[in-house]
Amino acid sequence: SNWVSLLSCLHCASLLSLFVMESRASPFDLIVFDFKGTLQVKKKKIKADKQTKKILKLRRRATNFFESINEAGVGPLPTFDDFFAAFLKSKEKFDNEKPDCYSWSEVLDEIVAEFQLPDVSQYYNQFQDSVPAPLYPGVKELLQRIQQNDIPLVMLRNSNLSRVSMEKTLQTLDIGQYFKYIVTSGEVGIRKPDKRIFEFCIQKGLPGQAVSSERILMVGNETEADISGAKSLGWKTVLLCNTESTSNGLADYDLPSIQELHDVIFPPKL
């Protein structure tokens, strides 16, 4: 019976060892994800008045922020129309001075000063859509599996949203816990495909660690911004063909959906 017990223990230890090996069977030490169109559903562009749609989107976000500070008793406030007109004027100035490499916080700071309002920066994260677009099917399951295998995740996004605002969005979608750090162009002041913003991801994802470039994976939906930028540093790349049909051979993998990412990150044993 002792032999049986010993063999049983050895068998369990062997199975545990195999499980640990399998759980870490990935060629990557760091994975960087784009967000919209990669993890979050992005509608394909429809020919329409894009400027009008953009203004309406900004107006919704400004309304959320304005109502938040109004409900908090901040005042005296200007009318919403005056507030929004000042916002658009300030945004135009930033567009000319720092094209897309500024955060909404900078614009709101300027408006708060213009109307001599008290510090309302705690409400800046309200300047976004009330209900974010949903995730693509299978996103949470993949992120959970990556986390279980102790591979750090960084999000990299060209966006005027601050890191705090993005954290709120990810929390709403119940995926915030999976990311070690969030990098937005608005906060860093650099846009993809500039290789410096990709290098910044390494600093945040693997601080103080040396890592081989081919052991970093970039997953995105735009060839120019996501794939070319990562390739300039020698990273491995995946284009998820949600909004573009092909990378024309630039990416290491063109995949139809996130479901196929499992075999790239955790290659099956031959």
Coordinates of N, CA and C in Angstrom, one line a residue, residues 66-269:
F66 N -20.5 67.8 -17.7 CA -21.2 69.0 -17.3 C -22.3 68.6 -16.2
E67 N -23.0 67.5 -16.5 CA -24.0 67.1 -15.6 C -23.4 66.6 -14.3
S68 N -22.3 66.0 -14.3 CA -21.6 65.5 -13.1 C -21.2 66.6 -12.2
I69 N -20.6 67.7 -12.8 CA -20.2 68.8 -11.9 C -21.4 69.6 -11.4
N70 N -22.4 69.7 -12.3 CA -23.7 70.4 -11.9 C -24.3 69.7 -10.7
E71 N -24.4 68.3 -10.8 CA -25.0 67.6 -9.7 C -24.2 67.6 -8.4
A72 N -22.9 67.9 -8.5 CA -22.0 68.0 -7.4 C -22.1 69.4 -6.7
G73 N -22.9 70.3 -7.4 CA -23.0 71.6 -6.8 C -21.9 72.6 -7.1
V74 N -21.1 72.2 -8.1 CA -20.0 73.2 -8.5 C -20.7 74.4 -9.2
G75 N -20.2 75.5 -8.9 CA -20.7 76.7 -9.5 C -20.1 78.0 -9.1
P76 N -20.6 79.1 -9.7 CA -21.7 79.1 -10.7 C -21.1 78.6 -12.0
L77 N -22.0 77.9 -12.7 CA -21.6 77.3 -14.0 C -22.1 78.2 -15.2
P78 N -21.4 78.2 -16.3 CA -22.0 78.8 -17.5 C -23.1 77.9 -18.0
T79 N -23.8 78.4 -19.0 CA -24.8 77.5 -19.7 C -24.0 76.4 -20.4
F80 N -24.7 75.3 -20.7 CA -24.0 74.2 -21.3 C -23.5 74.6 -22.7
D81 N -24.3 75.4 -23.4 CA -24.0 75.8 -24.8 C -22.7 76.6 -24.7
D82 N -22.6 77.5 -23.7 CA -21.4 78.4 -23.6 C -20.2 77.5 -23.3
F83 N -20.4 76.5 -22.4 CA -19.3 75.6 -22.0 C -18.8 74.8 -23.2
F84 N -19.8 74.3 -24.0 CA -19.4 73.4 -25.1 C -18.8 74.2 -26.2
A85 N -19.2 75.4 -26.4 CA -18.6 76.3 -27.4 C -17.1 76.6 -27.0
A86 N -16.9 76.8 -25.7 CA -15.5 77.1 -25.2 C -14.7 75.8 -25.4
F87 N -15.3 74.6 -25.2 CA -14.6 73.4 -25.3 C -14.1 73.2 -26.8
L88 N -15.0 73.4 -27.7 CA -14.7 73.2 -29.1 C -13.6 74.2 -29.6
K89 N -13.6 75.4 -29.0 CA -12.6 76.4 -29.4 C -11.2 76.0 -28.8
S90 N -11.2 75.5 -27.6 CA -10.0 75.1 -27.0 C -9.5 73.8 -27.7
K91 N -10.4 72.9 -28.0 CA -10.0 71.7 -28.8 C -9.3 72.1 -30.1
E92 N -9.9 73.0 -30.8 CA -9.3 73.4 -32.1 C -7.9 74.0 -31.9
K93 N -7.7 74.7 -30.8 CA -6.3 75.2 -30.5 C -5.3 74.1 -30.3
F94 N -5.7 73.1 -29.5 CA -4.9 72.0 -29.2 C -4.6 71.1 -30.5
D95 N -5.7 71.0 -31.3 CA -5.5 70.2 -32.6 C -4.4 70.9 -33.4
N96 N -4.3 72.2 -33.4 CA -3.3 72.9 -34.2 C -1.9 72.8 -33.6
E97 N -1.9 72.8 -32.3 CA -0.6 72.9 -31.6 C 0.0 71.5 -31.3
K98 N -0.9 70.5 -31.0 CA -0.4 69.2 -30.6 C -1.4 68.1 -31.2
P99 N -1.4 68.0 -32.5 CA -2.4 67.1 -33.2 C -2.5 65.7 -32.5
D100 N -3.7 65.5 -31.9 CA -4.0 64.2 -31.3 C -3.1 63.7 -30.2
C101 N -2.1 64.5 -29.8 CA -1.2 64.1 -28.7 C -1.4 65.0 -27.5
Y102 N -2.7 65.1 -27.1 CA -3.0 65.8 -25.9 C -4.2 65.0 -25.3
S103 N -4.4 65.3 -24.0 CA -5.5 64.6 -23.3 C -6.7 65.5 -23.1
W104 N -7.9 65.0 -23.0 CA -9.0 65.8 -22.7 C -8.8 66.6 -21.4
S105 N -8.0 66.1 -20.5 CA -7.8 66.8 -19.2 C -7.2 68.1 -19.5
E106 N -6.3 68.2 -20.5 CA -5.6 69.5 -20.8 C -6.7 70.5 -21.3
V107 N -7.6 70.0 -22.1 CA -8.6 70.9 -22.7 C -9.6 71.4 -21.5
L108 N -9.9 70.4 -20.7 CA -10.8 70.8 -19.6 C -10.2 71.7 -18.6
D109 N -8.9 71.5 -18.4 CA -8.1 72.5 -17.5 C -8.3 73.9 -18.0
E110 N -8.1 74.1 -19.3 CA -8.2 75.4 -19.9 C -9.6 76.0 -19.7
I111 N -10.6 75.2 -19.9 CA -12.0 75.7 -19.8 C -12.3 76.0 -18.3
V112 N -11.9 75.2 -17.4 CA -12.1 75.5 -16.0 C -11.5 76.8 -15.6
A113 N -10.3 77.1 -16.1 CA -9.6 78.3 -15.8 C -10.4 79.5 -16.4
E114 N -10.9 79.3 -17.7 CA -11.6 80.3 -18.4 C -12.9 80.8 -17.6
F115 N -13.6 79.8 -17.1 CA -14.8 80.1 -16.4 C -14.6 80.3 -14.8
Q116 N -13.3 80.3 -14.4 CA -13.0 80.5 -13.0 C -13.7 79.5 -12.1
L117 N -13.7 78.2 -12.5 CA -14.3 77.2 -11.7 C -13.3 76.6 -10.7
P118 N -13.8 76.0 -9.6 CA -12.9 75.4 -8.7 C -12.3 74.1 -9.3
D119 N -11.4 73.5 -8.6 CA -10.8 72.2 -9.1 C -11.8 71.1 -9.2
V120 N -12.1 70.7 -10.4 CA -13.1 69.7 -10.7 C -12.4 68.5 -11.4
S121 N -11.1 68.4 -11.3 CA -10.4 67.3 -12.0 C -10.8 65.9 -11.6
Q122 N -11.4 65.8 -10.4 CA -11.9 64.4 -10.0 C -13.1 64.0 -10.9
Y123 N -13.7 64.9 -11.7 CA -14.8 64.5 -12.5 C -14.4 64.4 -14.0
Y124 N -13.1 64.6 -14.3 CA -12.6 64.5 -15.7 C -12.9 63.2 -16.3
N125 N -12.9 62.1 -15.5 CA -13.1 60.8 -16.0 C -14.6 60.6 -16.4
Q126 N -15.4 61.6 -16.2 CA -16.8 61.5 -16.7 C -16.9 62.0 -18.1
F127 N -15.8 62.5 -18.6 CA -15.8 63.0 -20.0 C -15.6 61.8 -21.0
Q128 N -16.6 61.0 -21.1 CA -16.5 59.8 -22.0 C -17.9 59.3 -22.1
D129 N -18.1 58.3 -23.0 CA -19.4 57.7 -23.2 C -19.9 57.0 -22.0
S130 N -21.2 57.2 -21.7 CA -21.8 56.5 -20.5 C -21.7 55.0 -20.6
V131 N -22.0 54.5 -21.8 CA -22.0 53.0 -22.0 C -21.0 52.7 -23.1
P132 N -19.9 52.1 -22.8 CA -18.9 51.8 -23.8 C -19.4 50.7 -24.7
A133 N -18.9 50.7 -25.9 CA -19.2 49.6 -26.9 C -18.8 48.3 -26.3
P134 N -19.4 47.2 -26.7 CA -19.1 45.9 -26.1 C -17.7 45.3 -26.6
L135 N -17.3 44.3 -25.9 CA -16.1 43.6 -26.4 C -16.4 42.6 -27.4
Y136 N -15.4 42.2 -28.2 CA -15.6 41.1 -29.2 C -15.7 39.8 -28.4
P137 N -16.5 38.8 -28.9 CA -16.6 37.5 -28.2 C -15.2 36.9 -28.0
G138 N -15.1 36.3 -26.8 CA -13.8 35.6 -26.5 C -12.7 36.4 -25.9
V139 N -12.9 37.7 -25.8 CA -11.9 38.6 -25.3 C -11.5 38.3 -23.8
K140 N -12.5 38.3 -23.0 CA -12.3 38.1 -21.5 C -11.7 36.7 -21.3
E141 N -12.1 35.7 -22.0 CA -11.5 34.4 -21.8 C -10.0 34.3 -22.1
L142 N -9.7 35.0 -23.2 CA -8.3 35.0 -23.6 C -7.4 35.8 -22.6
L143 N -7.9 37.0 -22.2 CA -7.2 37.8 -21.2 C -7.0 37.1 -19.9
Q144 N -8.0 36.3 -19.5 CA -7.9 35.6 -18.3 C -6.8 34.5 -18.4
R145 N -6.8 33.8 -19.5 CA -5.8 32.7 -19.8 C -4.4 33.3 -19.7
I146 N -4.2 34.5 -20.4 CA -2.9 35.1 -20.4 C -2.5 35.5 -19.0
Q147 N -3.4 36.0 -18.2 CA -3.1 36.4 -16.8 C -2.7 35.2 -16.0
Q148 N -3.4 34.1 -16.2 CA -3.2 32.9 -15.5 C -1.8 32.3 -15.8
N149 N -1.2 32.7 -16.9 CA 0.1 32.2 -17.3 C 1.2 33.3 -17.0
D150 N 0.8 34.3 -16.2 CA 1.8 35.3 -15.7 C 2.5 36.1 -16.8
I151 N 1.8 36.3 -17.9 CA 2.4 37.2 -19.0 C 1.8 38.6 -18.8
P152 N 2.6 39.6 -18.5 CA 2.1 40.9 -18.3 C 1.5 41.5 -19.6
L153 N 0.4 42.2 -19.4 CA -0.4 42.8 -20.5 C -0.3 44.4 -20.4
V154 N -0.1 45.0 -21.5 CA -0.1 46.5 -21.6 C -1.1 46.9 -22.7
M155 N -1.9 47.9 -22.4 CA -2.8 48.4 -23.5 C -2.2 49.7 -24.0
L156 N -2.2 49.8 -25.3 CA -1.6 50.9 -26.1 C -2.7 51.5 -27.0
R157 N -3.0 52.7 -26.8 CA -4.1 53.3 -27.6 C -3.8 54.7 -28.0
N158 N -4.0 55.0 -29.3 CA -4.1 56.4 -29.8 C -5.4 57.0 -29.4
S159 N -5.4 57.8 -28.3 CA -6.6 58.4 -27.8 C -6.3 59.6 -26.9
N160 N -7.3 60.5 -27.0 CA -7.2 61.7 -26.1 C -7.6 61.4 -24.7
L161 N -8.2 60.2 -24.4 CA -8.6 59.9 -23.1 C -7.3 59.7 -22.2
S162 N -7.4 60.0 -20.9 CA -6.4 59.8 -20.0 C -6.3 58.4 -19.6
R163 N -5.2 58.0 -18.9 CA -5.1 56.6 -18.4 C -6.2 56.4 -17.4
V164 N -6.5 57.3 -16.6 CA -7.6 57.2 -15.5 C -8.9 56.9 -16.2
S165 N -9.2 57.7 -17.3 CA -10.5 57.5 -18.0 C -10.6 56.1 -18.6
M166 N -9.4 55.7 -19.2 CA -9.4 54.4 -19.8 C -9.6 53.3 -18.8
E167 N -9.0 53.5 -17.6 CA -9.1 52.5 -16.5 C -10.6 52.3 -16.1
K168 N -11.3 53.5 -16.1 CA -12.7 53.4 -15.8 C -13.5 52.6 -16.9
T169 N -13.2 52.9 -18.1 CA -13.8 52.1 -19.2 C -13.6 50.6 -19.1
L170 N -12.3 50.3 -18.8 CA -12.0 48.8 -18.7 C -12.7 48.2 -17.5
Q171 N -12.8 49.0 -16.4 CA -13.5 48.4 -15.3 C -15.0 48.2 -15.6
T172 N -15.6 49.1 -16.3 CA -17.0 49.0 -16.8 C -17.1 47.7 -17.6
L173 N -16.1 47.4 -18.4 CA -16.2 46.2 -19.3 C -15.7 45.0 -18.6
D174 N -15.2 45.2 -17.3 CA -14.8 44.0 -16.5 C -13.5 43.4 -17.0
I175 N -12.6 44.2 -17.5 CA -11.3 43.6 -18.0 C -10.1 44.5 -17.4
G176 N -10.4 45.4 -16.6 CA -9.3 46.3 -16.1 C -8.3 45.5 -15.3
Q177 N -8.7 44.4 -14.6 CA -7.8 43.6 -13.7 C -6.7 42.9 -14.5
Y178 N -6.9 42.8 -15.8 CA -5.9 42.0 -16.6 C -4.7 42.8 -17.1
F179 N -4.8 44.2 -17.0 CA -3.8 45.0 -17.6 C -2.9 45.6 -16.5
K180 N -1.6 45.4 -16.8 CA -0.6 46.0 -15.8 C -0.5 47.5 -16.0
Y181 N -0.6 48.0 -17.2 CA -0.5 49.4 -17.5 C -1.3 49.8 -18.7
I182 N -1.8 51.0 -18.8 CA -2.5 51.6 -19.9 C -1.7 52.8 -20.5
V183 N -1.4 52.8 -21.7 CA -0.7 53.9 -22.3 C -1.6 54.5 -23.4
T184 N -1.8 55.8 -23.2 CA -2.6 56.5 -24.3 C -1.7 57.7 -24.8
S185 N -1.9 57.9 -26.1 CA -1.1 58.9 -26.8 C -1.4 60.3 -26.2
G186 N -2.6 60.5 -25.8 CA -3.0 61.8 -25.2 C -2.2 62.2 -23.9
E187 N -1.9 61.1 -23.2 CA -1.2 61.3 -21.9 C 0.4 61.3 -22.1
V188 N 0.8 60.5 -23.1 CA 2.3 60.4 -23.3 C 2.8 61.5 -24.2
G189 N 1.9 62.0 -25.1 CA 2.3 63.0 -26.1 C 3.0 62.5 -27.3
I190 N 2.9 61.1 -27.6 CA 3.4 60.5 -28.8 C 2.3 59.5 -29.3
R191 N 2.3 59.4 -30.6 CA 1.3 58.6 -31.2 C 1.9 57.3 -31.9
K192 N 1.2 56.2 -31.9 CA 1.5 55.2 -32.8 C 1.5 55.7 -34.2
P193 N 2.4 55.3 -35.1 CA 3.4 54.3 -35.0 C 4.8 54.7 -34.5
D194 N 4.9 55.8 -33.9 CA 6.2 56.3 -33.4 C 6.8 55.2 -32.4
K195 N 8.0 54.8 -32.7 CA 8.5 53.6 -31.9 C 8.7 54.0 -30.5
R196 N 8.8 55.3 -30.1 CA 9.0 55.7 -28.7 C 7.9 55.3 -27.8
I197 N 6.7 55.3 -28.4 CA 5.5 54.9 -27.5 C 5.5 53.4 -27.3
F198 N 6.0 52.6 -28.2 CA 6.1 51.2 -28.1 C 7.2 50.9 -27.0
E199 N 8.3 51.6 -27.1 CA 9.4 51.5 -26.1 C 8.9 51.8 -24.7
F200 N 8.0 52.8 -24.6 CA 7.4 53.2 -23.3 C 6.6 52.0 -22.7
C201 N 5.9 51.2 -23.6 CA 5.2 50.1 -23.2 C 6.1 49.0 -22.5
I202 N 7.3 48.9 -23.0 CA 8.2 47.9 -22.4 C 8.6 48.4 -21.0
Q203 N 8.9 49.7 -20.9 CA 9.3 50.2 -19.6 C 8.2 50.0 -18.6
K204 N 6.9 50.1 -19.0 CA 5.8 49.9 -18.0 C 5.4 48.4 -17.8
G205 N 5.6 47.7 -18.9 CA 5.2 46.3 -18.8 C 6.3 45.4 -18.1
L206 N 7.5 45.7 -18.4 CA 8.6 44.9 -17.8 C 9.7 45.9 -17.3
P207 N 9.4 46.6 -16.3 CA 10.3 47.7 -15.8 C 11.6 47.1 -15.3
G208 N 12.7 47.7 -15.8 CA 14.0 47.2 -15.4 C 14.5 45.9 -15.9
Q209 N 13.7 45.3 -16.8 CA 14.0 44.0 -17.3 C 14.5 44.0 -18.8
A210 N 15.5 43.2 -19.0 CA 15.9 43.0 -20.4 C 15.0 42.0 -21.1
V211 N 14.6 42.3 -22.3 CA 13.7 41.3 -23.0 C 14.0 41.3 -24.5
S212 N 14.0 40.2 -25.0 CA 14.3 40.0 -26.5 C 13.1 40.5 -27.3
S213 N 13.3 41.3 -28.3 CA 12.2 41.9 -29.0 C 11.3 40.9 -29.6
E214 N 11.8 39.8 -30.0 CA 10.9 38.8 -30.6 C 10.0 38.1 -29.6
R215 N 10.3 38.4 -28.3 CA 9.4 37.8 -27.3 C 8.4 38.8 -26.8
I216 N 8.1 39.8 -27.6 CA 7.1 40.8 -27.3 C 6.1 40.7 -28.5
L217 N 4.8 40.6 -28.2 CA 3.7 40.5 -29.2 C 2.9 41.7 -29.2
M218 N 2.6 42.3 -30.3 CA 1.7 43.4 -30.5 C 0.5 42.9 -31.2
V219 N -0.7 43.2 -30.7 CA -2.0 42.8 -31.3 C -2.8 44.0 -31.6
G220 N -3.1 44.2 -32.8 CA -3.9 45.4 -33.2 C -4.8 45.2 -34.4
N221 N -5.5 46.2 -34.8 CA -6.4 46.1 -36.0 C -6.0 47.1 -37.1
E222 N -4.9 47.9 -36.9 CA -4.5 48.8 -37.9 C -3.1 48.6 -38.3
T223 N -2.9 48.3 -39.6 CA -1.5 48.0 -40.1 C -0.6 49.1 -39.9
E224 N -1.0 50.3 -40.3 CA 0.0 51.4 -40.2 C 0.3 51.8 -38.7
A225 N -0.7 51.9 -37.9 CA -0.4 52.3 -36.5 C 0.1 51.2 -35.6
D226 N -0.5 50.1 -35.7 CA -0.1 49.0 -34.7 C 1.0 48.1 -35.2
I227 N 0.9 47.7 -36.5 CA 1.8 46.7 -37.0 C 3.2 47.3 -37.4
S228 N 3.1 48.4 -38.1 CA 4.4 49.0 -38.6 C 5.2 49.5 -37.4
G229 N 4.5 50.1 -36.4 CA 5.2 50.6 -35.3 C 5.9 49.5 -34.5
A230 N 5.2 48.4 -34.3 CA 5.8 47.3 -33.5 C 7.0 46.6 -34.3
K231 N 6.8 46.5 -35.6 CA 7.8 45.9 -36.5 C 9.1 46.7 -36.5
S232 N 9.0 48.0 -36.3 CA 10.2 48.8 -36.3 C 11.1 48.5 -35.1
L233 N 10.6 47.8 -34.1 CA 11.4 47.4 -33.0 C 11.6 45.9 -33.0
G234 N 11.1 45.2 -34.0 CA 11.4 43.8 -34.2 C 10.4 42.9 -33.4
W235 N 9.3 43.5 -33.0 CA 8.3 42.7 -32.2 C 7.6 41.7 -33.2
K236 N 7.0 40.7 -32.6 CA 6.1 39.8 -33.3 C 4.7 40.6 -33.4
T237 N 4.0 40.4 -34.4 CA 2.7 41.1 -34.6 C 1.6 40.3 -35.1
V238 N 0.4 40.7 -34.7 CA -0.9 40.1 -35.1 C -1.8 41.2 -35.5
L239 N -2.3 41.1 -36.8 CA -3.4 42.0 -37.2 C -4.7 41.2 -37.1
L240 N -5.6 41.7 -36.2 CA -6.9 41.1 -36.1 C -7.8 41.8 -37.2
C241 N -8.3 41.1 -38.2 CA -8.9 41.7 -39.3 C -10.4 42.0 -39.1
N242 N -10.6 42.9 -38.0 CA -11.9 43.3 -37.7 C -12.3 44.6 -38.6
T243 N -11.3 45.4 -38.9 CA -11.6 46.6 -39.6 C -10.7 46.7 -40.9
E244 N -9.7 45.9 -41.0 CA -8.9 45.8 -42.2 C -8.8 44.4 -42.6
S245 N -8.9 44.1 -43.9 CA -8.9 42.7 -44.4 C -7.5 42.0 -44.4
T246 N -6.5 42.8 -44.5 CA -5.1 42.2 -44.6 C -4.1 43.3 -44.2
S247 N -2.9 42.8 -43.8 CA -1.8 43.7 -43.5 C -0.8 43.7 -44.7
N248 N -1.2 42.9 -45.8 CA -0.4 42.8 -47.0 C 1.0 42.2 -46.7
G249 N 1.0 41.3 -45.7 CA 2.2 40.5 -45.4 C 3.1 41.2 -44.4
L250 N 2.7 42.4 -43.9 CA 3.6 43.0 -42.9 C 3.5 42.4 -41.5
A251 N 2.3 42.0 -41.1 CA 2.2 41.3 -39.8 C 2.6 39.8 -39.9
D252 N 3.1 39.3 -38.8 CA 3.4 37.9 -38.7 C 2.2 37.0 -38.9
Y253 N 1.1 37.5 -38.4 CA -0.2 36.8 -38.5 C -1.3 37.7 -38.8
D254 N -2.2 37.4 -39.8 CA -3.4 38.1 -40.1 C -4.5 37.1 -39.6
L255 N -5.3 37.4 -38.6 CA -6.3 36.5 -38.1 C -7.7 37.1 -38.2
P256 N -8.6 36.2 -38.5 CA -10.0 36.7 -38.7 C -10.7 37.1 -37.4
S257 N -10.3 36.6 -36.2 CA -10.9 36.9 -35.0 C -9.9 36.6 -33.8
I258 N -10.3 37.1 -32.6 CA -9.5 36.9 -31.5 C -9.4 35.5 -31.0
Q259 N -10.4 34.7 -31.4 CA -10.4 33.3 -31.1 C -9.1 32.6 -31.5
E260 N -8.6 32.9 -32.7 CA -7.4 32.3 -33.2 C -6.1 32.7 -32.5
L261 N -6.2 33.7 -31.7 CA -5.0 34.2 -31.0 C -4.5 33.1 -30.0
H262 N -5.3 32.3 -29.5 CA -4.9 31.3 -28.5 C -3.7 30.5 -29.0
D263 N -3.8 30.0 -30.2 CA -2.7 29.2 -30.7 C -1.5 29.9 -31.1
V264 N -1.6 31.2 -31.2 CA -0.4 32.1 -31.4 C 0.4 32.3 -30.1
I265 N -0.4 32.6 -29.1 CA 0.2 32.9 -27.7 C 0.5 31.6 -27.0
F266 N -0.3 30.6 -27.2 CA 0.0 29.3 -26.6 C 0.1 28.2 -27.7
P267 N 1.2 28.1 -28.4 CA 1.3 27.2 -29.5 C 1.1 25.8 -29.1
P268 N 0.3 25.0 -29.8 CA 0.1 23.6 -29.5 C 1.4 22.8 -29.7
K269 N 1.6 21.9 -28.8 CA 2.9 21.1 -28.9 C 2.8 20.2 -30.2

